[in-house]
Tab-separated table of C-alpha atoms in Angstrom:
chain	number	residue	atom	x	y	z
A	1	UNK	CA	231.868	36.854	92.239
A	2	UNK	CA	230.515	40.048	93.229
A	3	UNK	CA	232.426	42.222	90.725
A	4	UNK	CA	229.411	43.522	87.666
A	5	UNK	CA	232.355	44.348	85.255
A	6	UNK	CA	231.063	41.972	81.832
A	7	UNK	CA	234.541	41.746	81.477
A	8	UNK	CA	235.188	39.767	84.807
A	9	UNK	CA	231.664	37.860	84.028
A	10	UNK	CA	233.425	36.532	80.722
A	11	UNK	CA	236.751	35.780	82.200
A	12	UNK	CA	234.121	33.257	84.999
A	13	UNK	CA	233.054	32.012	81.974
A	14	UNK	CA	235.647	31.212	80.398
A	15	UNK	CA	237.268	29.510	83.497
A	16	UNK	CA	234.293	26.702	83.120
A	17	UNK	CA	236.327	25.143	80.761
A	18	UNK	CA	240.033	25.611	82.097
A	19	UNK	CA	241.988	22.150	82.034
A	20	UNK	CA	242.454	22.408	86.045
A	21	UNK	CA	239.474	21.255	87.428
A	22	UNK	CA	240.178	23.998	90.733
A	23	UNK	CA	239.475	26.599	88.577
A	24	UNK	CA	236.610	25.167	87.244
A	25	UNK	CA	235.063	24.892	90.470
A	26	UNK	CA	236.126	28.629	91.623
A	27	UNK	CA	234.649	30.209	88.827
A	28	UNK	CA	231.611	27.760	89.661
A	29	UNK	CA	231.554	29.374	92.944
A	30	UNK	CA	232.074	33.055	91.545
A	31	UNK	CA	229.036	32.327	89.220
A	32	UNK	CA	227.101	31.404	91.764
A	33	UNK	CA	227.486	34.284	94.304
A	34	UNK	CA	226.750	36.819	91.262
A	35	UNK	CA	223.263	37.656	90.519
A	36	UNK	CA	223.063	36.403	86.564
A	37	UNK	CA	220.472	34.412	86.010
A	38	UNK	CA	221.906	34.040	82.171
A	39	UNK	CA	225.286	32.146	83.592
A	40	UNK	CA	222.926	29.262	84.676
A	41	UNK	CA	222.994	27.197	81.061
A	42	UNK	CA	227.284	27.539	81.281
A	43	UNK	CA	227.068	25.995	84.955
A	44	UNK	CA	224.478	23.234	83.603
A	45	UNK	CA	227.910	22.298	81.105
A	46	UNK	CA	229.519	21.175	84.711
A	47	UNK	CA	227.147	18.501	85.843
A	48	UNK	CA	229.032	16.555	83.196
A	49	UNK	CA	232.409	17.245	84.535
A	50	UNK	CA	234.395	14.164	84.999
A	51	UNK	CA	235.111	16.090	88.843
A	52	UNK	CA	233.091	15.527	91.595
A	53	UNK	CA	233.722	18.739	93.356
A	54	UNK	CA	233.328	20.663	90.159
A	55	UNK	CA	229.625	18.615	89.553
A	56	UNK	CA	228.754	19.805	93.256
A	57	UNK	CA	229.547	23.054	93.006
A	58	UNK	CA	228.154	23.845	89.584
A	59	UNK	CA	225.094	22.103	91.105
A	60	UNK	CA	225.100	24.563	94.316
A	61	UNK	CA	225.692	27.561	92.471
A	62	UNK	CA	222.606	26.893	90.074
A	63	UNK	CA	220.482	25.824	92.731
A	64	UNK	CA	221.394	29.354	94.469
A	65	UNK	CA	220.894	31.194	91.395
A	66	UNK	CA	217.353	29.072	90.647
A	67	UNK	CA	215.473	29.434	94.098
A	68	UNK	CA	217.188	32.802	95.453
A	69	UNK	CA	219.077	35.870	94.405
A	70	UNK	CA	222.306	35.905	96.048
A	71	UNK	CA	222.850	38.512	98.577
A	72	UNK	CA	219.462	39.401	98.269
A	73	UNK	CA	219.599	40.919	95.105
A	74	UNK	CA	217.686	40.724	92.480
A	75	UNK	CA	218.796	38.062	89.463
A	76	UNK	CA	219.264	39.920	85.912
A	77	UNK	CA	220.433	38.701	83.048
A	78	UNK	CA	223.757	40.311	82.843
A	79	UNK	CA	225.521	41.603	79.909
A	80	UNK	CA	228.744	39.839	79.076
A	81	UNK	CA	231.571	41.187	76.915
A	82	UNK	CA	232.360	38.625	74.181
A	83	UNK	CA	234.885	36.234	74.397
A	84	UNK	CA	235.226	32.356	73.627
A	85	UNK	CA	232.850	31.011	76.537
A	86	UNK	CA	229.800	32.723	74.705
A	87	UNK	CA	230.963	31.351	71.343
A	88	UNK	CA	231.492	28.240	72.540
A	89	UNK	CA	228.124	28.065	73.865
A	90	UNK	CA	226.297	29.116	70.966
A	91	UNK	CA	227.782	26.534	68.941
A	92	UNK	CA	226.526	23.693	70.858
A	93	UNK	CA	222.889	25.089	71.447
């Protein structure tokens, strides 16, 4: 979660919509610890997840990207190499 690569960002992303619902909620959790304030409408797709632990973690991590910066950093809106969670996510907005 800590790693800035957009590379590693994408490859979070794109683990949002892995069939096993464990990764789902790890990359959840790596969103969440990272200080992207522009991962926050891909963690929103989660509340719907037919998982409980994946709705309460995608839940936690935008609640800890909403009120604070993780780690006391400041939240940016990262820049994220492109790959299929970004296209996926423009074609539904």
């Amino acid at each position: 979660g800590e790693d800035n690569d957009p590379a590693s960002l994408r490859e979070l992303q794109d683990s949002l919509q892995d069939s096993n619902w464990v990764v789902r909620r790890e990359a959840a959790k790596g969103l969440g610890q990272r200080s992207c304030e522009n991962v926050i409408p891909d963690l929103k797709q989660l509340l719907k997840d037919h998982h409980e632990a994946v709705k309460c973690m995608a839940a936690g991590a935008i609640v800890n990207l909403s009120t604070r910066s993780p780690a006391g950093k400041p939240l940016v809106a990262c820049t994220v190499a492109p790959g299929p969670a970004l296209a996926k996510r423009a074609s539904t907005e």
